[in-house]
Short mmCIF file of C-alpha atoms in Angstrom, two decimals:
data_model
loop_
_atom_site.label_atom_id
_atom_site.label_comp_id
_atom_site.label_asym_id
_atom_site.label_seq_id
_atom_site.Cartn_x
_atom_site.Cartn_y
_atom_site.Cartn_z
CA MET A 1 -103.33 40.74 -15.49
CA THR A 2 -102.12 42.82 -18.26
CA GLU A 3 -98.71 42.30 -19.78
CA PRO A 4 -97.18 45.39 -18.19
CA GLU A 5 -98.48 44.30 -14.80
CA ARG A 6 -96.96 40.87 -15.18
CA LEU A 7 -93.54 42.31 -16.01
CA LEU A 8 -93.76 44.47 -12.88
CA GLU A 9 -94.54 41.42 -10.59
CA PRO A 10 -91.98 41.20 -7.71
CA ALA A 11 -89.15 38.63 -8.12
CA ALA A 12 -90.21 37.01 -4.88
CA SER A 13 -92.93 35.28 -6.78
CA ALA A 14 -90.29 33.21 -8.68
CA GLU A 15 -89.45 29.67 -7.56
CA PRO A 16 -87.03 29.44 -4.66
CA ALA A 17 -83.37 29.17 -5.69
CA ALA A 18 -83.02 26.10 -3.54
CA SER A 19 -85.14 24.24 -5.98
CA ALA A 20 -82.37 24.46 -8.52
CA GLU A 21 -79.81 22.67 -6.27
CA PRO A 22 -80.65 19.16 -7.38
CA ALA A 23 -79.94 20.03 -10.98
CA ALA A 24 -76.61 21.57 -10.10
CA SER A 25 -75.50 18.61 -7.92
CA ALA A 26 -76.13 16.16 -10.72
CA GLU A 27 -72.58 16.97 -12.07
CA PRO A 28 -69.95 15.55 -9.57
CA ILE A 29 -67.22 17.98 -8.44
CA ARG A 30 -63.55 16.68 -8.80
CA GLN A 31 -61.35 17.00 -5.71
CA PRO A 32 -57.78 18.38 -6.21
CA THR A 33 -54.90 15.86 -6.26
CA ARG A 34 -53.42 17.26 -3.08
CA SER A 35 -56.68 16.44 -1.33
CA LEU A 36 -56.27 12.82 -2.31
CA LEU A 37 -52.66 12.83 -1.04
CA ARG A 38 -53.84 14.31 2.20
CA GLY A 39 -56.27 11.45 2.46
CA LEU A 40 -53.55 8.91 2.00
CA LEU A 41 -50.87 10.66 4.05
CA HIS A 42 -52.96 12.11 6.71
CA ARG A 43 -51.33 13.44 9.79
CA PRO A 44 -51.23 10.88 12.57
CA ARG A 45 -54.00 11.50 15.11
CA SER A 46 -51.95 10.15 18.01
CA ARG A 47 -48.42 10.24 19.32
CA ARG A 48 -48.10 6.51 18.76
CA GLY A 49 -49.04 6.93 15.10
CA PHE A 50 -46.53 9.73 14.71
CA PHE A 51 -43.70 7.58 16.00
CA ALA A 52 -44.79 4.69 13.80
CA LEU A 53 -44.63 6.95 10.75
CA LEU A 54 -41.23 8.26 11.84
CA LEU A 55 -39.95 4.69 12.20
CA VAL A 56 -41.10 3.77 8.69
CA VAL A 57 -39.45 6.84 7.15
CA ALA A 58 -36.25 6.22 9.09
CA GLY A 59 -36.22 2.61 7.92
CA PHE A 60 -36.50 3.63 4.27
CA ALA A 61 -33.76 6.26 4.75
CA ALA A 62 -31.44 3.77 6.46
CA PHE A 63 -32.01 1.22 3.70
CA ALA A 64 -31.23 3.80 1.02
CA ALA A 65 -28.13 5.03 2.86
CA PHE A 66 -26.87 1.48 3.43
CA GLY A 67 -27.38 0.60 -0.20
CA THR A 68 -25.60 3.74 -1.34
CA MET A 69 -22.65 3.21 1.00
CA THR A 70 -22.38 -0.43 -0.03
CA ALA A 71 -22.29 0.56 -3.68
CA VAL A 72 -19.69 3.27 -3.04
CA THR A 73 -17.55 0.89 -1.00
CA TRP A 74 -17.72 -1.72 -3.74
CA THR A 75 -16.48 0.81 -6.31
CA GLU A 76 -13.30 1.15 -4.25
CA THR A 77 -12.41 -2.55 -4.29
CA ALA A 78 -10.31 -4.63 -6.68
CA ASP A 79 -13.45 -6.58 -7.63
CA PHE A 80 -14.90 -3.40 -9.15
CA CYS A 81 -11.68 -1.89 -10.48
CA GLY A 82 -10.75 -5.17 -12.20
CA ARG A 83 -14.06 -5.54 -14.03
CA CYS A 84 -12.61 -3.92 -17.16
CA HIS A 85 -10.24 -6.18 -19.09
CA GLN A 86 -7.92 -3.21 -19.54
CA MET A 87 -6.94 -3.61 -15.90
CA ASP A 88 -6.06 -7.31 -16.16
CA PRO A 89 -2.27 -6.78 -15.77
CA GLU A 90 -2.70 -4.53 -12.75
CA LEU A 91 -5.28 -6.84 -11.19
CA ALA A 92 -3.09 -9.93 -11.66
CA ALA A 93 -0.12 -8.15 -10.12
CA TYR A 94 -2.25 -6.85 -7.25
CA GLU A 95 -3.56 -10.32 -6.40
CA ALA A 96 -0.02 -11.74 -6.46
CA GLY A 97 1.41 -8.91 -4.34
CA PRO A 98 1.74 -8.41 -0.59
CA HIS A 99 -1.10 -5.85 -0.44
CA ARG A 100 -3.86 -7.97 -1.98
CA ASP A 101 -5.97 -7.54 1.18
CA VAL A 102 -5.78 -3.74 1.00
CA ALA A 103 -8.64 -1.99 -0.81
CA CYS A 104 -7.64 0.03 -3.88
CA ALA A 105 -9.01 3.24 -2.37
CA GLU A 106 -6.68 3.02 0.62
CA CYS A 107 -3.74 3.80 -1.65
CA HIS A 108 -5.37 5.58 -4.60
CA VAL A 109 -7.93 7.90 -2.96
CA GLU A 110 -6.95 10.85 -0.79
CA PRO A 111 -8.70 11.12 2.58
CA GLY A 112 -11.74 13.39 2.82
CA ILE A 113 -14.59 14.39 0.53
CA GLU A 114 -12.30 16.31 -1.82
CA GLY A 115 -10.19 13.22 -2.48
CA TRP A 116 -13.31 11.10 -2.96
CA VAL A 117 -14.78 13.54 -5.51
CA LYS A 118 -11.43 13.76 -7.32
CA ALA A 119 -11.22 9.97 -7.54
CA LYS A 120 -14.78 9.62 -8.86
CA LEU A 121 -14.19 12.27 -11.52
CA ASN A 122 -11.05 10.46 -12.59
CA GLY A 123 -12.98 7.18 -12.64
CA THR A 124 -15.68 8.77 -14.80
CA ARG A 125 -13.02 9.92 -17.26
CA GLN A 126 -11.63 6.41 -17.43
CA LEU A 127 -15.12 4.97 -17.92
CA ILE A 128 -15.65 7.26 -20.90
CA GLN A 129 -12.34 6.05 -22.35
CA VAL A 130 -13.48 2.45 -21.98
CA LEU A 131 -16.87 3.13 -23.59
CA THR A 132 -15.31 5.03 -26.48
CA GLY A 133 -12.35 2.69 -26.90
CA THR A 134 -9.83 5.50 -26.40
CA PHE A 135 -8.00 4.03 -23.41
CA PRO A 136 -4.19 3.89 -23.73
CA THR A 137 -2.29 0.64 -24.18
CA PRO A 138 -0.55 -0.08 -21.94
CA ILE A 139 -2.32 1.68 -19.08
CA PRO A 140 0.21 4.22 -17.76
CA PRO A 141 1.06 4.05 -14.07
CA PRO A 142 -0.31 6.97 -12.07
CA ASP A 143 1.91 9.94 -11.39
CA HIS A 144 2.82 9.62 -7.73
CA ALA A 145 2.20 13.34 -7.35
CA ASN A 146 -1.48 12.55 -7.91
CA LEU A 147 -1.58 9.83 -5.25
CA PRO A 148 -2.16 10.37 -1.54
CA SER A 149 0.95 11.15 0.48
CA ALA A 150 2.96 8.34 2.03
CA SER A 151 1.92 9.55 5.48
CA ASP A 152 -1.70 8.76 4.57
CA THR A 153 -0.92 5.39 2.97
CA CYS A 154 2.37 3.60 3.66
CA LEU A 155 2.98 5.07 7.11
CA SER A 156 -0.54 4.26 8.27
CA CYS A 157 0.65 0.65 8.58
CA HIS A 158 4.46 0.80 8.49
CA SER A 159 6.52 2.52 11.16
CA LEU A 160 9.54 4.70 10.42
CA GLY A 161 11.08 3.34 13.58
CA ARG A 162 11.64 -0.05 11.91
CA LEU A 163 13.33 1.27 8.80
CA ALA A 164 16.89 0.98 10.10
CA THR A 165 16.78 -2.71 10.96
CA THR A 166 19.32 -5.08 9.47
CA THR A 167 18.12 -7.45 6.74
CA VAL A 168 20.01 -10.42 5.32
CA LEU A 169 19.04 -11.22 1.73
CA THR A 170 19.87 -14.58 0.14
CA ARG A 171 19.05 -15.95 -3.29
CA THR A 172 20.05 -18.73 -5.63
CA GLN A 173 20.64 -17.53 -9.16
CA PHE A 174 22.01 -18.87 -12.42
CA THR A 175 24.23 -17.01 -14.86
CA ALA A 176 23.41 -16.72 -18.54
CA ASP A 177 26.31 -18.85 -19.75
CA GLU A 178 26.24 -22.21 -21.44
CA ALA A 179 26.49 -24.12 -18.16
CA ASN A 180 23.90 -21.97 -16.35
CA THR A 181 26.41 -21.62 -13.52
CA LYS A 182 24.67 -21.80 -10.17
CA GLN A 183 25.45 -19.09 -7.63
CA PHE A 184 24.35 -18.60 -4.06
CA VAL A 185 24.18 -14.86 -3.40
CA ALA A 186 23.97 -13.20 0.00
CA LEU A 187 24.22 -9.62 1.16
CA MET A 188 23.19 -7.55 4.12
CA ILE A 189 21.01 -4.51 3.71
CA ARG A 190 21.92 -2.47 6.73
CA PRO A 191 22.71 1.02 7.99
CA SER A 192 25.90 2.16 6.33
CA SER A 193 27.47 2.89 9.70
CA GLY A 194 26.94 -0.69 10.86
CA ASP A 195 24.74 0.42 13.75
CA PRO A 196 21.17 -0.96 13.42
CA GLU A 197 19.91 2.00 15.45
CA ASP A 198 21.57 4.56 13.20
CA GLN A 199 18.62 5.66 11.09
CA ALA A 200 20.52 8.62 9.64
CA GLY A 201 22.87 6.18 7.91
CA SER A 202 20.38 3.52 6.91
CA VAL A 203 19.25 2.48 3.47
CA HIS A 204 16.07 4.44 4.22
CA TRP A 205 18.04 7.61 4.73
CA HIS A 206 16.17 9.17 1.81
CA VAL A 207 12.86 9.34 3.68
CA LEU A 208 14.39 10.05 7.07
CA GLN A 209 15.99 13.22 5.68
CA THR A 210 14.58 15.95 3.44
CA VAL A 211 15.42 15.14 -0.17
CA ASP A 212 13.89 16.85 -3.21
CA TYR A 213 14.54 16.01 -6.84
CA GLY A 214 13.43 16.93 -10.34
CA SER A 215 12.65 14.81 -13.37
CA ALA A 216 11.23 15.48 -16.81
CA ASP A 217 9.83 11.94 -16.87
CA PRO A 218 6.38 11.47 -15.22
CA ASN A 219 7.64 8.11 -13.93
CA ALA A 220 10.93 9.65 -12.73
CA GLN A 221 13.12 7.11 -14.50
CA THR A 222 15.72 9.80 -15.09
CA ILE A 223 16.58 12.29 -12.36
CA ASP A 224 18.22 15.56 -13.38
CA TRP A 225 18.80 17.32 -10.09
CA VAL A 226 18.75 16.55 -6.37
CA ARG A 227 18.55 18.83 -3.34
CA VAL A 228 19.33 17.68 0.20
CA ILE A 229 18.29 19.84 3.16
CA ARG A 230 20.34 18.90 6.20
CA PRO A 231 18.96 19.01 9.77
CA ASP A 232 21.13 22.08 10.45
CA GLY A 233 19.48 23.93 7.56
CA SER A 234 22.37 23.64 5.13
CA VAL A 235 21.52 22.73 1.54
CA GLU A 236 23.46 20.53 -0.88
CA ARG A 237 22.63 20.52 -4.58
CA PHE A 238 23.54 17.90 -7.18
CA ILE A 239 23.09 17.95 -10.94
CA ALA A 240 23.31 15.20 -13.56
CA SER A 241 26.43 15.55 -15.67
CA ASP A 242 24.50 15.37 -18.95
CA GLN A 243 22.51 18.47 -17.90
CA VAL A 244 25.60 20.67 -17.49
CA THR A 245 26.66 23.08 -20.21
CA MET A 246 29.28 25.11 -18.28
CA PRO A 247 30.98 23.20 -15.44
CA ASP A 248 32.53 26.39 -14.04
CA ASP A 249 29.09 27.98 -13.64
CA ALA A 250 26.30 25.40 -13.58
CA THR A 251 23.92 27.58 -11.56
CA PRO A 252 21.96 28.70 -14.68
CA ASP A 253 21.58 25.05 -15.72
CA LEU A 254 20.28 24.11 -12.29
CA GLU A 255 17.89 27.07 -12.14
CA HIS A 256 16.52 26.22 -15.58
CA LEU A 257 15.93 22.61 -14.53
CA GLN A 258 14.21 23.64 -11.30
CA GLN A 259 11.85 25.91 -13.24
CA ALA A 260 11.04 23.26 -15.84
CA GLU A 261 10.84 20.36 -13.37
CA PRO A 262 8.91 21.11 -10.17
CA ALA A 263 10.51 19.70 -7.05
CA ARG A 264 9.26 16.34 -5.81
CA ARG A 265 9.73 15.36 -2.18
CA MET A 266 11.24 11.88 -2.02
CA ASP A 267 9.09 9.38 -0.14
CA CYS A 268 8.40 5.66 0.06
CA LEU A 269 6.92 5.44 -3.44
CA ASP A 270 10.06 6.68 -5.16
CA CYS A 271 11.69 3.29 -4.55
CA HIS A 272 8.70 1.07 -3.70
CA ASN A 273 6.82 2.27 -6.78
CA ARG A 274 5.41 -1.16 -7.69
CA VAL A 275 4.60 -2.36 -4.20
CA GLY A 276 0.87 -2.49 -4.95
CA HIS A 277 1.17 -4.07 -8.41
CA PRO A 278 4.49 -5.97 -8.57
CA LEU A 279 4.83 -7.78 -11.88
CA PRO A 280 7.02 -10.87 -11.46
CA SER A 281 10.65 -10.47 -12.48
CA PRO A 282 11.40 -12.98 -15.26
CA ARG A 283 14.97 -13.27 -14.01
CA ARG A 284 13.92 -14.25 -10.52
CA GLU A 285 11.10 -16.47 -11.73
CA VAL A 286 13.44 -18.40 -14.03
CA ASP A 287 16.01 -18.73 -11.24
CA LEU A 288 13.32 -20.06 -8.91
CA ALA A 289 12.04 -22.51 -11.53
CA MET A 290 15.58 -23.77 -12.12
CA SER A 291 16.19 -24.11 -8.37
CA ASP A 292 12.96 -26.07 -7.94
CA GLY A 293 13.67 -28.32 -10.93
CA ARG A 294 10.72 -27.11 -12.99
CA ILE A 295 13.31 -26.01 -15.55
CA ASP A 296 16.23 -28.42 -15.87
CA ALA A 297 19.34 -26.37 -15.07
CA THR A 298 21.53 -28.84 -16.97
CA LEU A 299 20.00 -27.85 -20.33
CA PRO A 300 22.70 -25.78 -22.07
CA GLN A 301 21.95 -22.03 -22.24
CA VAL A 302 18.43 -22.51 -20.92
CA LYS A 303 18.70 -19.45 -18.67
CA ALA A 304 19.83 -17.18 -21.52
CA GLN A 305 17.20 -18.50 -23.93
CA ALA A 306 14.36 -18.26 -21.40
CA MET A 307 15.29 -14.68 -20.54
CA ALA A 308 15.51 -13.65 -24.19
CA ILE A 309 12.00 -14.99 -24.78
CA LEU A 310 10.44 -13.58 -21.61
CA THR A 311 11.74 -10.04 -22.05
CA ALA A 312 10.50 -9.62 -25.62
CA GLY A 313 7.17 -8.22 -26.75
CA TYR A 314 4.59 -10.19 -28.76
CA PRO A 315 1.36 -9.14 -30.47
CA THR A 316 -0.65 -12.05 -29.07
CA LEU A 317 -0.41 -14.74 -26.43
CA GLY A 318 -0.23 -17.30 -29.20
CA ALA A 319 2.87 -15.61 -30.60
CA ALA A 320 4.46 -15.68 -27.14
CA ASP A 321 3.68 -19.39 -26.82
CA ALA A 322 5.24 -19.97 -30.23
CA ALA A 323 8.39 -18.13 -29.15
CA ALA A 324 8.63 -20.33 -26.07
CA ALA A 325 8.10 -23.41 -28.23
CA SER A 326 11.07 -22.29 -30.36
CA LEU A 327 13.27 -23.65 -27.56
CA ARG A 328 12.78 -27.04 -29.18
CA ASP A 329 14.11 -25.68 -32.49
CA PHE A 330 17.04 -24.07 -30.68
CA TYR A 331 18.16 -27.38 -29.18
CA ARG A 332 17.56 -29.31 -32.41
CA LEU A 333 19.77 -26.79 -34.22
CA ARG A 334 22.49 -26.11 -31.63
CA TYR A 335 22.45 -29.24 -29.47
CA PRO A 336 20.93 -32.12 -31.51
CA GLU A 337 22.13 -34.75 -29.02
CA VAL A 338 20.40 -32.91 -26.17
CA ALA A 339 17.24 -32.52 -28.25
CA ASP A 340 17.08 -36.28 -28.86
CA ALA A 341 17.89 -37.38 -25.31
CA ARG A 342 16.16 -34.67 -23.24
CA THR A 343 12.79 -34.23 -24.95
CA VAL A 344 10.78 -34.28 -21.72
CA ALA A 345 13.06 -31.75 -20.01
CA ILE A 346 12.83 -29.40 -23.00
CA ASP A 347 9.03 -29.74 -23.10
CA ASP A 348 8.86 -28.94 -19.37
CA ALA A 349 11.03 -25.86 -19.92
CA VAL A 350 8.72 -24.68 -22.73
CA THR A 351 5.67 -25.11 -20.49
CA GLU A 352 7.29 -23.22 -17.60
CA VAL A 353 8.43 -20.33 -19.82
CA GLN A 354 4.91 -20.03 -21.20
CA LEU A 355 3.52 -19.92 -17.66
CA ILE A 356 6.01 -17.28 -16.49
CA TYR A 357 5.20 -15.15 -19.50
CA ARG A 358 1.51 -15.19 -18.61
CA LEU A 359 2.37 -13.93 -15.12
CA ALA A 360 4.62 -11.12 -16.31
CA ALA A 361 3.01 -9.88 -19.53
CA THR A 362 -0.33 -9.19 -21.23
CA PRO A 363 0.01 -8.86 -25.03
CA GLU A 364 -3.55 -7.56 -25.45
CA MET A 365 -2.63 -4.46 -23.46
CA LYS A 366 0.92 -4.31 -24.88
CA VAL A 367 2.34 -5.03 -21.43
CA THR A 368 5.70 -6.81 -21.34
CA ALA A 369 7.95 -7.67 -18.43
CA LEU A 370 9.71 -4.33 -19.02
CA THR A 371 6.68 -2.05 -19.30
CA TYR A 372 6.53 -1.01 -15.66
CA PRO A 373 9.98 -0.31 -14.16
CA ASP A 374 10.49 -1.37 -10.57
CA ASN A 375 12.75 1.10 -8.74
CA LEU A 376 13.46 -1.20 -5.80
CA GLY A 377 17.07 -2.23 -6.27
CA HIS A 378 19.07 -1.83 -9.46
CA THR A 379 19.34 -5.21 -11.14
CA ASP A 380 16.38 -5.34 -13.50
CA PHE A 381 15.92 -1.57 -13.91
CA PRO A 382 18.04 1.52 -13.13
CA GLY A 383 16.30 1.98 -9.76
CA CYS A 384 18.92 3.24 -7.32
CA PHE A 385 21.21 4.19 -10.19
CA ARG A 386 18.86 6.97 -11.21
CA CYS A 387 20.82 8.98 -8.64
CA HIS A 388 23.62 6.67 -7.44
CA ASP A 389 25.23 6.29 -10.85
CA GLY A 390 28.39 8.29 -10.16
CA ALA A 391 27.20 10.95 -12.58
CA HIS A 392 25.31 13.32 -10.26
CA PHE A 393 27.81 15.87 -8.99
CA LYS A 394 27.65 18.35 -6.16
CA LEU A 395 27.66 22.08 -6.91
CA VAL A 396 30.09 24.11 -4.80
CA ASP A 397 29.86 27.88 -5.26
CA GLY A 398 28.10 27.26 -8.55
CA LYS A 399 30.84 25.01 -9.91
CA VAL A 400 30.54 21.30 -10.61
CA SER A 401 32.79 19.54 -8.11
CA SER A 402 34.25 16.05 -8.30
CA GLN A 403 32.06 14.89 -5.38
CA ALA A 404 29.26 12.65 -6.64
CA ILE A 405 26.29 11.14 -4.89
CA PRO A 406 27.70 7.97 -3.27
CA PHE A 407 27.67 5.05 -5.67
CA LYS A 408 29.98 2.47 -4.15
CA CYS A 409 28.66 -1.08 -3.84
CA ASP A 410 28.47 -0.84 -0.06
CA THR A 411 26.52 2.41 0.01
CA CYS A 412 23.32 0.61 0.99
CA HIS A 413 24.37 -3.02 1.47
CA THR A 414 27.42 -5.16 1.98
CA PHE A 415 29.43 -6.35 -0.99
CA PRO A 416 27.47 -9.32 -2.37
CA GLN A 417 28.85 -12.70 -1.42
CA ILE A 418 28.66 -15.21 -4.27
CA GLY A 419 29.49 -18.84 -3.63
CA GLU A 420 29.61 -20.84 -0.42
CA VAL A 421 28.70 -18.08 2.03
CA THR A 422 29.29 -18.54 5.74
CA SER A 423 29.79 -14.95 6.88
CA LEU A 424 28.90 -11.37 6.10
CA PRO A 425 30.92 -8.37 7.33
CA MET A 426 29.64 -6.22 10.17
CA GLY A 427 30.94 -3.07 11.73
CA GLU A 428 31.90 0.38 10.56
CA ALA A 429 34.49 0.51 7.78
CA PRO A 430 37.82 2.12 8.74
CA GLU A 431 39.14 5.23 7.02
CA THR A 432 41.37 3.18 4.72
CA HIS A 433 38.26 1.88 2.96
CA ASP A 434 37.40 5.39 1.77
CA ASP A 435 40.01 4.98 -0.93
CA GLY A 436 38.12 4.42 -4.17
CA LEU A 437 40.62 1.75 -5.21
CA TRP A 438 40.91 0.11 -1.80
CA VAL A 439 39.61 -3.18 -3.14
CA PHE A 440 42.73 -3.30 -5.34
CA ASN A 441 45.19 -1.72 -2.91
CA HIS A 442 44.35 -3.61 0.27
CA GLY A 443 46.85 -6.36 -0.54
CA ALA A 444 49.52 -4.25 1.10
CA VAL A 445 47.69 -4.67 4.43
CA ALA A 446 46.21 -8.15 4.01
CA PRO A 447 48.65 -10.12 1.84
CA ALA A 448 46.80 -13.45 2.28
CA GLU A 449 43.27 -14.54 1.45
CA ASP A 450 42.81 -15.62 5.04
CA PRO A 451 42.49 -12.46 7.18
CA GLY A 452 42.79 -14.41 10.42
CA GLY A 453 45.34 -12.90 12.78
CA THR A 454 45.00 -9.42 11.29
CA THR A 455 42.70 -6.52 12.10
CA CYS A 456 40.77 -7.35 8.91
CA GLY A 457 39.57 -10.53 10.59
CA VAL A 458 37.42 -8.51 12.97
CA CYS A 459 34.90 -7.96 10.15
CA HIS A 460 35.94 -10.40 7.43
CA ALA A 461 36.23 -14.16 7.19
CA LYS A 462 38.18 -16.17 4.64
CA ASP A 463 35.15 -16.94 2.49
CA TYR A 464 34.51 -13.20 2.07
CA CYS A 465 37.97 -12.73 0.58
CA VAL A 466 37.76 -15.81 -1.63
CA ASN A 467 34.46 -14.44 -2.93
CA CYS A 468 36.30 -11.70 -4.84
CA HIS A 469 39.59 -13.43 -5.57
CA GLU A 470 37.88 -16.11 -7.65
CA THR A 471 36.04 -13.72 -9.93
CA GLY A 472 38.99 -12.53 -11.99
CA ALA A 473 38.14 -8.92 -11.17
CA LEU A 474 41.47 -8.46 -9.38
CA GLN A 475 43.31 -9.06 -12.65
CA VAL A 476 42.10 -5.70 -13.88
CA THR A 477 44.77 -2.98 -13.85
CA HIS A 478 43.30 0.37 -12.84
CA ASP A 479 46.39 2.53 -13.37
CA ASP A 480 45.50 5.24 -15.89
CA MET A 481 42.26 3.39 -16.47
CA LEU A 482 40.62 6.31 -18.25
CA LEU A 483 42.95 5.98 -21.21
CA ASN A 484 43.58 2.25 -21.41
CA HIS A 485 40.48 0.56 -19.99
CA ALA A 486 39.36 -0.68 -23.41
CA SER A 487 42.45 -2.85 -23.82
CA VAL A 488 42.27 -3.99 -20.18
CA THR A 489 38.65 -5.00 -20.68
CA ASP A 490 39.59 -6.96 -23.79
CA GLN A 491 42.28 -8.82 -21.84
CA THR A 492 40.26 -9.66 -18.73
CA GLY A 493 36.77 -9.87 -20.20
CA ALA A 494 33.76 -7.70 -19.49
CA ALA A 495 32.43 -10.19 -16.92
CA ALA A 496 35.24 -9.22 -14.54
CA CYS A 497 34.29 -5.55 -14.88
CA ALA A 498 30.61 -6.36 -14.37
CA TYR A 499 31.35 -7.83 -10.96
CA CYS A 500 31.89 -4.33 -9.56
CA HIS A 501 30.31 -2.08 -12.18
CA GLN A 502 26.78 -1.91 -13.50
CA PRO A 503 25.77 -0.93 -17.06
CA ALA A 504 24.54 2.45 -15.79
CA TYR A 505 28.06 3.32 -14.66
CA CYS A 506 29.54 2.81 -18.11
CA ALA A 507 26.56 4.45 -19.82
CA ARG A 508 27.75 7.80 -18.49
CA CYS A 509 30.21 7.82 -21.41
CA HIS A 510 29.25 4.93 -23.67
CA SER A 511 26.17 5.17 -25.84
CA GLU A 512 26.30 1.43 -26.57
CA PRO A 513 26.15 -1.34 -23.93
CA VAL A 514 29.61 -2.57 -22.99
CA LEU A 515 28.91 -4.85 -20.01
CA PRO A 516 26.90 -8.06 -19.65
CA GLY A 517 23.36 -7.03 -18.84
CA GLY A 518 23.15 -4.34 -21.48
CA ASN A 519 20.89 -4.40 -24.54
CA SER A 520 23.06 -6.76 -26.54
CA PRO A 521 21.59 -10.29 -26.82
CA PRO A 522 23.58 -13.21 -25.40
CA SER A 523 25.17 -15.76 -27.67
CA GLY A 524 22.60 -17.93 -29.41
CA SER A 525 19.60 -15.70 -28.72
CA PRO A 526 16.83 -15.63 -31.34
CA VAL A 527 17.11 -12.66 -33.66
CA GLY A 528 15.20 -9.57 -32.59
CA LEU A 529 14.81 -10.44 -28.90
CA ARG A 530 16.07 -7.91 -26.38
CA TRP A 531 18.30 -8.74 -23.43
CA PRO A 532 18.01 -5.82 -21.01
CA LEU A 533 18.27 -7.53 -17.64
CA THR A 534 21.45 -7.71 -15.60
CA THR A 535 22.52 -11.30 -15.04
CA ALA A 536 26.27 -11.19 -14.45
CA GLY A 537 27.68 -10.22 -11.09
CA GLY A 538 26.21 -7.58 -8.87
CA ALA A 539 23.53 -7.91 -6.24
CA PRO A 540 20.39 -9.99 -6.73
#
């Protein structure tokens, strides 16, 4: 066959293509990854297999959900919130308070997903501050405007229907004089009308009515204006005297304050602001220790010295311990005979003061016993006197009137009984008691200390009258008091004035403390220590 003929030979004469297959199959072909997954997660071939697979998936999902919810729940407990040492003061106060069994989130996180997200974002911000070391010292208390409403927190456990009940309060306290004079104090917190069912006149009137107020302070320690909306729709407005520029037309002042200070609706937290984290009151703790004998009440000036130490600030716990130990030096210097004969009692007092300081303060976070004001009452902090100081006056037709927010001692409770108490007054006060000087003018009606046989005896017993007559307060002459009260105070002593008046009352005019309980240290106090707590007279 010639060459041209060979080239023209039909292709059919070539070897079959199938013969090439073995050579091609010698190289293995890789299956795609999804094919492998299909092999592992193949679709169940029976209904029983399908349900088995569904059960396994559901089990994993339930385990993941349970773990997530457990972790989230844990982040809302005191165990989690107290992990950072910055929260030591708050955690210690929480564990010592009445709400230690209530989870943090129940008071700090608003209901619903929005509140939860808001809380977690705030927690993330705080975590960044901890990691970067930029957290504030001390930790500021939260603005109550950023907390859930009282209806979602306080009122979920406490009923408004119980707020008008009568409560008798008794305490044993010691004055800050040389003898640490022991006093038994009793008063009745009750509806001002005397009727336990009269909620409109109770001490909780503020939350049973509609009351708004404004303050430039995030913690509302000063209140500049107050608005009361009566059930009939009428509105009463009050303004602090130091915010008035033109008494004859204070409307511009009030409008300016209302624009600068958004209205806050008064609720439970305005008075019970430390109910979740109540730091112990050094005054009450010292009184309790003296009553129990842990601090010997016969040591001269021990109450005054303990208070001066406990209300001061120190850079470290060691410095605070050293200040408490200075009690020994005080007695060696001022009372050498006591220092020699009462060494054990003085050592016990030092130990107790050191313990109380640890409960009330945390130097590392710059927290002292005065860092977080407690608005419940008015003895240790202004509290009630933020409004009831006699210096918040009602506006009538734009003018500042002489009518102030009530500030008499019996506005919210009976006049405190100090001494051997056997009775407390009940009933509604007659019209004669509306006289601002009735306590000094009532002698014309009740000439004897024993009210028996007179109409006064319906509410008062002899011990109630003796309670005041032994204080020296009745020696004060109130005629033309505005012009001559300085000389009267010098003659009778400031302690007599302090029995009826609180430092906040005098601070309306005086820039310096003039009554016991101001910022002036008591006699014999170590230099540089502050004395801000009220200890003379007044309610406990």
